[in-house]
Amino acid sequence: MKILQLLILLAIPGSVCFGQQEPDFLRAMQFDAVDSKSASWGRWGDHPKQYSSWTNHSNRLIPIYTFGMNLNRFTGKNSSYRSQEILEDIYGRVPDKTLNPDATYMDQTEVYDLQKAAVEAGKKNIILIIFDGMDWQTTQAAAIYKTKQVGYTEGYGSGLAFLDYDRCEKDAGDFVCSPHNNGTNFDVDRQTVDLTGKMTLGGYSDAHGGSHSWSKPPSESYLLGNLRSLNHVVTDSSSSATSMTTGAKTYNAGINVDPEGKQLVPIARHLQAKGFKIGVVTSVPISHATPACAYSNNVSRDDYQDLTRDLLGLSSVAHQEPLSGVDVLIGCGWGEVMDDDREKQGKNFVPGNKFLTDKDLDAIDF
């Protein structure tokens, strides 16, 4: 039987929250460590004696798992990081210490290419799942907890349902999530960017960050953007998601725009034009950076109400002529009320719910 779908699982270092159903001793250990700012069993970041909850993303390699397609055209000897020409296309230049003749990892923008390849191969369902807060080590820890043994220390892994799934072709690899830059200034009302400011540029050096997602990084400070001798900027959620939905790197805070602020069309809208039904389901507010990048455009990730308007097919600051809107939108954000957020959301901010105005809610065709 021909498999007619592609499922992509991505683990992104970030924040994650699970509902508490039963007493969980691991959860209690973490909260105690956060309160005391120390733990004998672990830490976050590059301070060995300090424990905290999540504070920011990192520049480490990210694991990717695919079901229904393989990664052969992007990984191993086909890694973009072995090619000066391809790196110039990805970053607009070859970042310092980034060209690597031995690289096996892919770039985050190639997640977009993978989805395009799946459509060309006849896949009928393209599902992109992004785990914000799950890294390779998190998966390993979960497998150890479930199986009560250390089953693997590198590679694909086993012991969890998705790791052991064998009913279709599957593959795994690593990708670089570094953005184009950080430090771009923008005007939400005009939807323009200012390229004259001081910017920090992206790139990745495995000599500093490690050659695999399970590698012990030679420089933890590098992964957090704190290494003065090689300061490759760390991504945020908007530039990260834009890479996967449009195949292009952008500045931190940009939603489906290029580094100069030009709008990019995410793959969901391309597929919608071909007759695909589009759904966005999230455990965070509906127009947070990652779900917004599935469909919307904006120079700022913080222009929540306008990002929601794009998702719903309503007129927005970025699209006076409305987009079609997604077919399914499920997420959070109810109860977050603000009297004024014009500094971030612009002149057309409407007091009330931070993400969805009452007027826009009334306009939705259920």
Tab-separated table of C-alpha atoms in Angstrom:
chain	number	residue	atom	x	y	z
A	1	MET	CA	0.000	0.000	0.000
A	2	LYS	CA	1.387	3.418	-0.963
A	3	ILE	CA	1.871	5.796	1.954
A	4	LEU	CA	0.108	9.038	1.074
A	5	GLN	CA	1.295	11.307	3.814
A	6	LEU	CA	4.306	12.959	5.377
A	7	LEU	CA	4.689	13.526	9.088
A	8	ILE	CA	7.561	15.686	10.315
A	9	LEU	CA	8.428	15.902	13.996
A	10	LEU	CA	10.717	18.728	15.041
A	11	ALA	CA	12.247	19.250	18.446
A	12	ILE	CA	12.906	22.919	19.195
A	13	PRO	CA	14.754	24.029	22.357
A	14	GLY	CA	12.358	26.351	24.111
A	15	SER	CA	9.598	26.382	26.670
A	16	VAL	CA	7.053	23.629	27.159
A	17	CYS	CA	4.165	23.128	29.545
A	18	PHE	CA	2.185	19.986	30.357
A	19	GLY	CA	-1.087	19.830	32.255
A	20	GLN	CA	-0.732	18.263	35.695
A	21	GLN	CA	-2.997	15.224	36.101
A	22	GLU	CA	-1.258	13.092	38.735
A	23	PRO	CA	1.554	13.765	41.223
A	24	ASP	CA	4.784	13.864	39.232
A	25	PHE	CA	8.029	13.646	41.193
A	26	LEU	CA	10.077	14.893	38.215
A	27	ARG	CA	7.925	17.991	37.942
A	28	ALA	CA	8.288	18.596	41.674
A	29	MET	CA	12.086	18.264	41.393
A	30	GLN	CA	12.165	20.841	38.621
A	31	PHE	CA	10.002	23.359	40.455
A	32	ASP	CA	12.069	22.946	43.618
A	33	ALA	CA	15.232	23.521	41.576
A	34	VAL	CA	13.771	26.650	39.970
A	35	ASP	CA	12.857	28.054	43.382
A	36	SER	CA	16.284	27.329	44.895
A	37	LYS	CA	18.141	28.198	41.649
A	38	SER	CA	20.292	25.087	41.979
A	39	ALA	CA	20.137	21.320	41.538
A	40	SER	CA	22.602	18.502	42.070
A	41	TRP	CA	21.163	16.631	39.088
A	42	GLY	CA	21.071	19.237	36.331
A	43	ARG	CA	21.195	22.805	35.074
A	44	TRP	CA	20.045	25.047	32.229
A	45	GLY	CA	22.491	26.982	30.068
A	46	ASP	CA	26.218	27.511	30.515
A	47	HIS	CA	26.334	28.109	34.265
A	48	PRO	CA	27.168	24.775	35.970
A	49	LYS	CA	26.090	25.870	39.434
A	50	GLN	CA	22.833	27.534	38.399
A	51	TYR	CA	19.434	26.033	37.634
A	52	SER	CA	16.608	28.010	36.076
A	53	SER	CA	13.559	27.489	33.954
A	54	TRP	CA	13.882	28.196	30.239
A	55	THR	CA	15.216	31.654	29.355
A	56	ASN	CA	15.890	31.681	25.591
A	57	HIS	CA	16.469	29.527	22.529
A	58	SER	CA	19.894	28.155	21.651
A	59	ASN	CA	21.941	27.655	18.499
A	60	ARG	CA	22.384	23.913	18.941
A	61	LEU	CA	21.565	21.387	16.214
A	62	ILE	CA	17.919	20.314	16.241
A	63	PRO	CA	16.662	16.750	15.681
A	64	ILE	CA	14.117	16.112	12.924
A	65	TYR	CA	12.108	12.902	12.473
A	66	THR	CA	10.214	12.102	9.267
A	67	PHE	CA	7.538	9.510	8.506
A	68	GLY	CA	6.677	8.851	4.856
A	69	MET	CA	9.828	10.472	3.384
A	70	ASN	CA	13.577	10.277	3.955
A	71	LEU	CA	16.173	13.018	4.327
A	72	ASN	CA	18.746	11.658	1.875
A	73	ARG	CA	18.771	14.721	-0.374
A	74	PHE	CA	19.520	17.043	2.556
A	75	THR	CA	21.829	15.161	4.939
A	76	GLY	CA	25.138	13.295	4.916
A	77	LYS	CA	27.214	14.038	1.837
A	78	ASN	CA	24.338	16.202	0.524
A	79	SER	CA	24.551	18.645	3.432
A	80	SER	CA	24.183	22.261	2.361
A	81	TYR	CA	26.886	23.166	4.864
A	82	ARG	CA	29.477	21.527	2.596
A	83	SER	CA	28.667	23.961	-0.226
A	84	GLN	CA	29.776	27.585	-0.376
A	85	GLU	CA	27.250	28.280	-3.148
A	86	ILE	CA	24.297	26.889	-1.206
A	87	LEU	CA	25.296	28.714	1.979
A	88	GLU	CA	25.424	31.979	0.040
A	89	ASP	CA	21.893	31.252	-1.163
A	90	ILE	CA	20.658	30.447	2.354
A	91	TYR	CA	22.312	33.295	4.278
A	92	GLY	CA	23.132	35.785	1.525
A	93	ARG	CA	26.784	35.185	2.389
A	94	VAL	CA	28.987	32.431	3.814
A	95	PRO	CA	28.949	32.972	7.600
A	96	ASP	CA	32.261	32.792	9.423
A	97	LYS	CA	33.331	29.243	10.420
A	98	THR	CA	30.134	27.796	8.875
A	99	LEU	CA	31.394	26.077	5.710
A	100	ASN	CA	32.225	22.506	6.753
A	101	PRO	CA	33.388	19.781	4.316
A	102	ASP	CA	32.441	17.093	6.850
A	103	ALA	CA	28.956	18.379	7.739
A	104	THR	CA	26.108	15.853	7.768
A	105	TYR	CA	23.331	18.157	9.021
A	106	MET	CA	20.757	20.051	6.947
A	107	ASP	CA	19.403	23.575	7.274
A	108	GLN	CA	16.049	24.462	8.796
A	109	THR	CA	14.930	26.117	5.539
A	110	GLU	CA	15.087	22.679	3.911
A	111	VAL	CA	12.111	21.555	5.997
A	112	TYR	CA	10.165	23.673	3.498
A	113	ASP	CA	11.864	21.860	0.609
A	114	LEU	CA	11.007	18.529	2.228
A	115	GLN	CA	7.326	19.453	2.331
A	116	LYS	CA	7.433	20.521	-1.333
A	117	ALA	CA	9.102	17.220	-2.230
A	118	ALA	CA	6.344	15.343	-0.409
A	119	VAL	CA	3.679	17.075	-2.494
A	120	GLU	CA	5.600	16.320	-5.684
A	121	ALA	CA	5.811	12.672	-4.586
A	122	GLY	CA	2.014	12.523	-4.341
A	123	LYS	CA	1.556	12.738	-0.590
A	124	LYS	CA	-1.983	13.788	0.279
A	125	ASN	CA	-1.445	14.787	3.911
A	126	ILE	CA	1.466	16.979	5.023
A	127	ILE	CA	1.712	17.262	8.819
A	128	LEU	CA	4.361	19.413	10.493
A	129	ILE	CA	4.549	18.985	14.266
A	130	ILE	CA	6.811	21.329	16.221
A	131	PHE	CA	7.640	20.431	19.818
A	132	ASP	CA	8.676	23.657	21.532
A	133	GLY	CA	10.818	22.542	24.437
A	134	MET	CA	11.725	19.013	23.297
A	135	ASP	CA	15.317	18.393	22.270
A	136	TRP	CA	17.224	15.175	21.485
A	137	GLN	CA	18.245	14.891	25.131
A	138	THR	CA	14.643	15.404	26.258
A	139	THR	CA	13.553	12.501	24.059
A	140	GLN	CA	16.346	10.340	25.433
A	141	ALA	CA	15.342	11.224	29.007
A	142	ALA	CA	11.714	10.312	28.269
A	143	ALA	CA	12.806	6.969	26.788
A	144	ILE	CA	14.946	6.223	29.851
A	145	TYR	CA	12.036	7.120	32.134
A	146	LYS	CA	9.653	4.877	30.183
A	147	THR	CA	11.911	1.850	29.658
A	148	LYS	CA	13.855	2.154	32.944
A	149	GLN	CA	17.123	1.684	31.043
A	150	VAL	CA	19.586	3.701	28.968
A	151	GLY	CA	18.716	2.276	25.561
A	152	TYR	CA	20.715	4.652	23.363
A	153	THR	CA	23.271	7.413	23.603
A	154	GLU	CA	23.264	8.651	19.986
A	155	GLY	CA	21.337	8.383	16.730
A	156	TYR	CA	17.642	7.840	16.087
A	157	GLY	CA	16.803	6.196	19.398
A	158	SER	CA	14.118	3.816	20.669
A	159	GLY	CA	11.743	3.268	23.535
A	160	LEU	CA	9.018	5.786	22.638
A	161	ALA	CA	6.045	5.231	20.325
A	162	PHE	CA	7.254	7.519	17.546
A	163	LEU	CA	10.830	6.219	17.779
A	164	ASP	CA	9.706	2.590	17.436
A	165	TYR	CA	7.031	3.197	14.762
A	166	ASP	CA	7.740	0.971	11.742
A	167	ARG	CA	4.653	1.049	9.519
A	168	CYS	CA	6.146	3.404	6.934
A	169	GLU	CA	9.466	4.751	5.724
A	170	LYS	CA	11.063	6.907	8.398
A	171	ASP	CA	14.260	8.850	8.896
A	172	ALA	CA	15.988	11.207	11.306
A	173	GLY	CA	18.623	13.896	11.120
A	174	ASP	CA	19.746	17.250	12.476
A	175	PHE	CA	19.365	20.800	11.216
A	176	VAL	CA	20.789	24.257	11.850
A	177	CYS	CA	18.189	26.767	13.079
A	178	SER	CA	20.307	29.940	13.063
A	179	PRO	CA	18.390	32.961	11.678
A	180	HIS	CA	19.538	35.528	9.140
A	181	ASN	CA	20.082	38.191	11.794
A	182	ASN	CA	18.950	39.860	14.971
A	183	GLY	CA	18.569	43.610	15.463
A	184	THR	CA	16.271	44.636	12.593
A	185	ASN	CA	14.010	47.573	13.457
A	186	PHE	CA	10.514	47.695	11.959
A	187	ASP	CA	7.391	49.846	11.697
A	188	VAL	CA	4.246	47.822	12.373
A	189	ASP	CA	1.853	50.448	10.976
A	190	ARG	CA	3.770	50.879	7.711
A	191	GLN	CA	4.900	47.236	7.578
A	192	THR	CA	8.442	48.314	6.726
A	193	VAL	CA	11.880	47.484	8.127
A	194	ASP	CA	14.937	49.641	8.792
A	195	LEU	CA	18.190	48.068	7.601
A	196	THR	CA	20.475	50.776	8.980
A	197	GLY	CA	20.615	49.502	12.555
A	198	LYS	CA	23.271	47.349	14.163
A	199	MET	CA	22.663	43.681	13.400
A	200	THR	CA	24.140	40.427	14.631
A	201	LEU	CA	24.299	37.786	11.900
A	202	GLY	CA	23.571	34.068	11.930
A	203	GLY	CA	25.624	30.968	11.116
A	204	TYR	CA	26.732	27.676	12.679
A	205	SER	CA	30.110	26.194	13.599
A	206	ASP	CA	30.129	22.538	14.597
A	207	ALA	CA	33.630	23.046	15.993
A	208	HIS	CA	31.954	25.184	18.659
A	209	GLY	CA	28.428	23.740	18.847
A	210	GLY	CA	28.862	20.046	18.022
A	211	SER	CA	28.394	17.898	14.923
A	212	HIS	CA	25.141	16.192	16.043
A	213	SER	CA	22.166	17.031	18.216
A	214	TRP	CA	23.417	14.530	20.807
A	215	SER	CA	26.990	15.858	20.818
A	216	LYS	CA	28.441	17.448	23.917
A	217	PRO	CA	29.007	21.014	22.710
A	218	PRO	CA	32.637	22.170	22.811
A	219	SER	CA	31.377	25.645	23.775
A	220	GLU	CA	28.098	26.076	25.634
A	221	SER	CA	28.605	29.843	25.592
A	222	TYR	CA	28.644	29.714	21.783
A	223	LEU	CA	25.283	27.950	21.708
A	224	LEU	CA	23.729	30.798	23.698
A	225	GLY	CA	25.304	33.515	21.559
A	226	ASN	CA	27.687	34.539	24.316
A	227	LEU	CA	31.032	33.682	22.691
A	228	ARG	CA	32.712	36.957	21.801
A	229	SER	CA	35.140	35.397	19.321
A	230	LEU	CA	32.261	33.911	17.253
A	231	ASN	CA	28.892	35.461	17.996
A	232	HIS	CA	26.440	33.661	15.718
A	233	VAL	CA	23.030	34.984	16.714
A	234	VAL	CA	20.470	32.663	18.329
A	235	THR	CA	17.083	32.253	16.640
A	236	ASP	CA	13.674	33.169	17.985
A	237	SER	CA	10.414	31.352	17.220
A	238	SER	CA	9.341	33.638	14.371
A	239	SER	CA	12.517	33.393	12.290
A	240	SER	CA	12.680	29.680	13.055
A	241	ALA	CA	9.120	28.993	11.892
A	242	THR	CA	9.486	31.286	8.869
A	243	SER	CA	12.394	29.109	7.726
A	244	MET	CA	10.221	26.005	7.820
A	245	THR	CA	7.117	27.505	6.221
A	246	THR	CA	8.732	29.602	3.465
A	247	GLY	CA	12.211	28.142	2.967
A	248	ALA	CA	13.884	31.488	3.692
A	249	LYS	CA	15.801	32.856	6.657
A	250	THR	CA	14.713	36.138	8.184
A	251	TYR	CA	15.430	38.392	11.146
A	252	ASN	CA	14.303	37.581	14.661
A	253	ALA	CA	10.719	38.904	15.030
A	254	GLY	CA	9.786	38.644	11.331
A	255	ILE	CA	6.726	36.607	10.331
A	256	ASN	CA	7.032	35.264	6.768
A	257	VAL	CA	9.011	38.231	5.477
A	258	ASP	CA	12.549	38.254	4.103
A	259	PRO	CA	15.407	40.181	5.783
A	260	GLU	CA	14.328	43.340	3.907
A	261	GLY	CA	10.688	43.015	4.949
A	262	LYS	CA	9.295	41.650	1.669
A	263	GLN	CA	6.377	39.289	2.195
A	264	LEU	CA	6.933	35.574	1.574
A	265	VAL	CA	4.203	33.041	0.787
A	266	PRO	CA	4.171	30.089	3.220
A	267	ILE	CA	3.721	26.605	1.814
A	268	ALA	CA	0.251	26.297	3.370
A	269	ARG	CA	-1.041	29.077	1.125
A	270	HIS	CA	0.607	27.530	-1.940
A	271	LEU	CA	-1.091	24.232	-1.132
A	272	GLN	CA	-4.399	25.919	-0.383
A	273	ALA	CA	-4.324	27.344	-3.920
A	274	LYS	CA	-3.935	23.749	-5.158
A	275	GLY	CA	-7.028	22.613	-3.268
A	276	PHE	CA	-5.494	21.423	0.009
A	277	LYS	CA	-7.387	22.090	3.240
A	278	ILE	CA	-5.247	23.966	5.790
A	279	GLY	CA	-5.342	23.530	9.551
A	280	VAL	CA	-3.373	25.195	12.363
A	281	VAL	CA	-3.570	23.597	15.818
A	282	THR	CA	-1.510	24.922	18.710
A	283	SER	CA	-1.134	24.696	22.490
A	284	VAL	CA	-0.238	28.408	22.675
A	285	PRO	CA	-2.274	31.519	21.716
A	286	ILE	CA	-3.460	31.259	18.122
A	287	SER	CA	-1.279	34.064	16.762
A	288	HIS	CA	1.925	33.390	18.629
A	289	ALA	CA	4.939	33.261	16.319
A	290	THR	CA	4.963	29.560	15.440
A	291	PRO	CA	1.270	29.098	14.545
A	292	ALA	CA	1.148	32.535	12.887
A	293	CYS	CA	3.982	31.551	10.538
A	294	ALA	CA	1.859	28.746	9.173
A	295	TYR	CA	-0.180	31.327	7.259
A	296	SER	CA	0.244	35.032	8.128
A	297	ASN	CA	2.602	37.884	7.184
A	298	ASN	CA	3.890	40.700	9.380
A	299	VAL	CA	7.104	42.562	10.088
A	300	SER	CA	6.520	41.903	13.813
A	301	ARG	CA	5.631	38.756	15.709
A	302	ASP	CA	3.950	40.922	18.376
A	303	ASP	CA	1.186	42.280	16.107
A	304	TYR	CA	-1.101	39.536	17.379
A	305	GLN	CA	-4.530	40.837	16.352
A	306	ASP	CA	-3.429	41.404	12.750
A	307	LEU	CA	-1.758	38.009	12.593
A	308	THR	CA	-5.035	36.474	13.736
A	309	ARG	CA	-6.903	38.416	11.045
A	310	ASP	CA	-4.709	36.798	8.388
A	311	LEU	CA	-5.396	33.367	9.863
A	312	LEU	CA	-9.152	34.031	9.830
A	313	GLY	CA	-9.299	35.579	6.348
A	314	LEU	CA	-10.021	39.122	7.537
A	315	SER	CA	-8.487	42.409	6.397
A	316	SER	CA	-5.215	43.140	8.233
A	317	VAL	CA	-2.452	45.723	8.225
A	318	ALA	CA	-0.407	43.356	6.049
A	319	HIS	CA	-3.301	42.363	3.775
A	320	GLN	CA	-5.909	45.031	3.105
A	321	GLU	CA	-7.340	42.529	0.635
A	322	PRO	CA	-7.932	39.596	2.990
A	323	LEU	CA	-6.316	36.218	2.603
A	324	SER	CA	-8.600	33.206	2.282
A	325	GLY	CA	-7.972	32.145	5.872
A	326	VAL	CA	-7.232	28.696	7.245
A	327	ASP	CA	-9.900	26.004	7.250
A	328	VAL	CA	-9.273	24.961	10.860
A	329	LEU	CA	-7.806	27.080	13.673
A	330	ILE	CA	-7.593	25.676	17.194
A	331	GLY	CA	-5.524	27.234	19.957
A	332	CYS	CA	-5.326	29.289	23.120
A	333	GLY	CA	-5.411	32.921	24.203
A	334	TRP	CA	-8.830	33.327	25.818
A	335	GLY	CA	-8.803	35.551	28.899
A	336	GLU	CA	-5.690	37.574	28.016
A	337	VAL	CA	-7.085	41.122	28.026
A	338	MET	CA	-5.183	44.377	27.464
A	339	ASP	CA	-6.366	47.981	27.571
A	340	ASP	CA	-3.509	49.236	25.386
A	341	ASP	CA	-0.882	47.420	23.313
A	342	ARG	CA	-0.415	49.987	20.540
A	343	GLU	CA	3.320	50.210	21.160
A	344	LYS	CA	3.675	46.648	19.883
A	345	GLN	CA	0.508	46.084	17.827
A	346	GLY	CA	0.246	49.472	16.170
A	347	LYS	CA	-2.460	52.099	15.827
A	348	ASN	CA	-5.209	49.653	14.929
A	349	PHE	CA	-4.941	47.720	18.212
A	350	VAL	CA	-8.379	47.219	19.742
A	351	PRO	CA	-8.626	47.071	23.557
A	352	GLY	CA	-9.820	43.716	24.838
A	353	ASN	CA	-8.513	40.271	24.041
A	354	LYS	CA	-4.854	40.533	23.098
A	355	PHE	CA	-5.116	38.069	20.211
A	356	LEU	CA	-8.661	38.253	18.819
A	357	THR	CA	-11.026	41.230	18.938
A	358	ASP	CA	-14.742	40.827	19.620
A	359	LYS	CA	-15.508	42.359	16.217
A	360	ASP	CA	-13.277	39.875	14.419
A	361	LEU	CA	-14.738	36.998	16.399
A	362	ASP	CA	-18.247	38.063	15.358
A	363	ALA	CA	-17.113	38.212	11.714
A	364	ILE	CA	-16.021	34.567	11.620
A	365	ASP	CA	-18.271	32.292	9.578
A	366	PHE	CA	-18.717	29.218	11.764
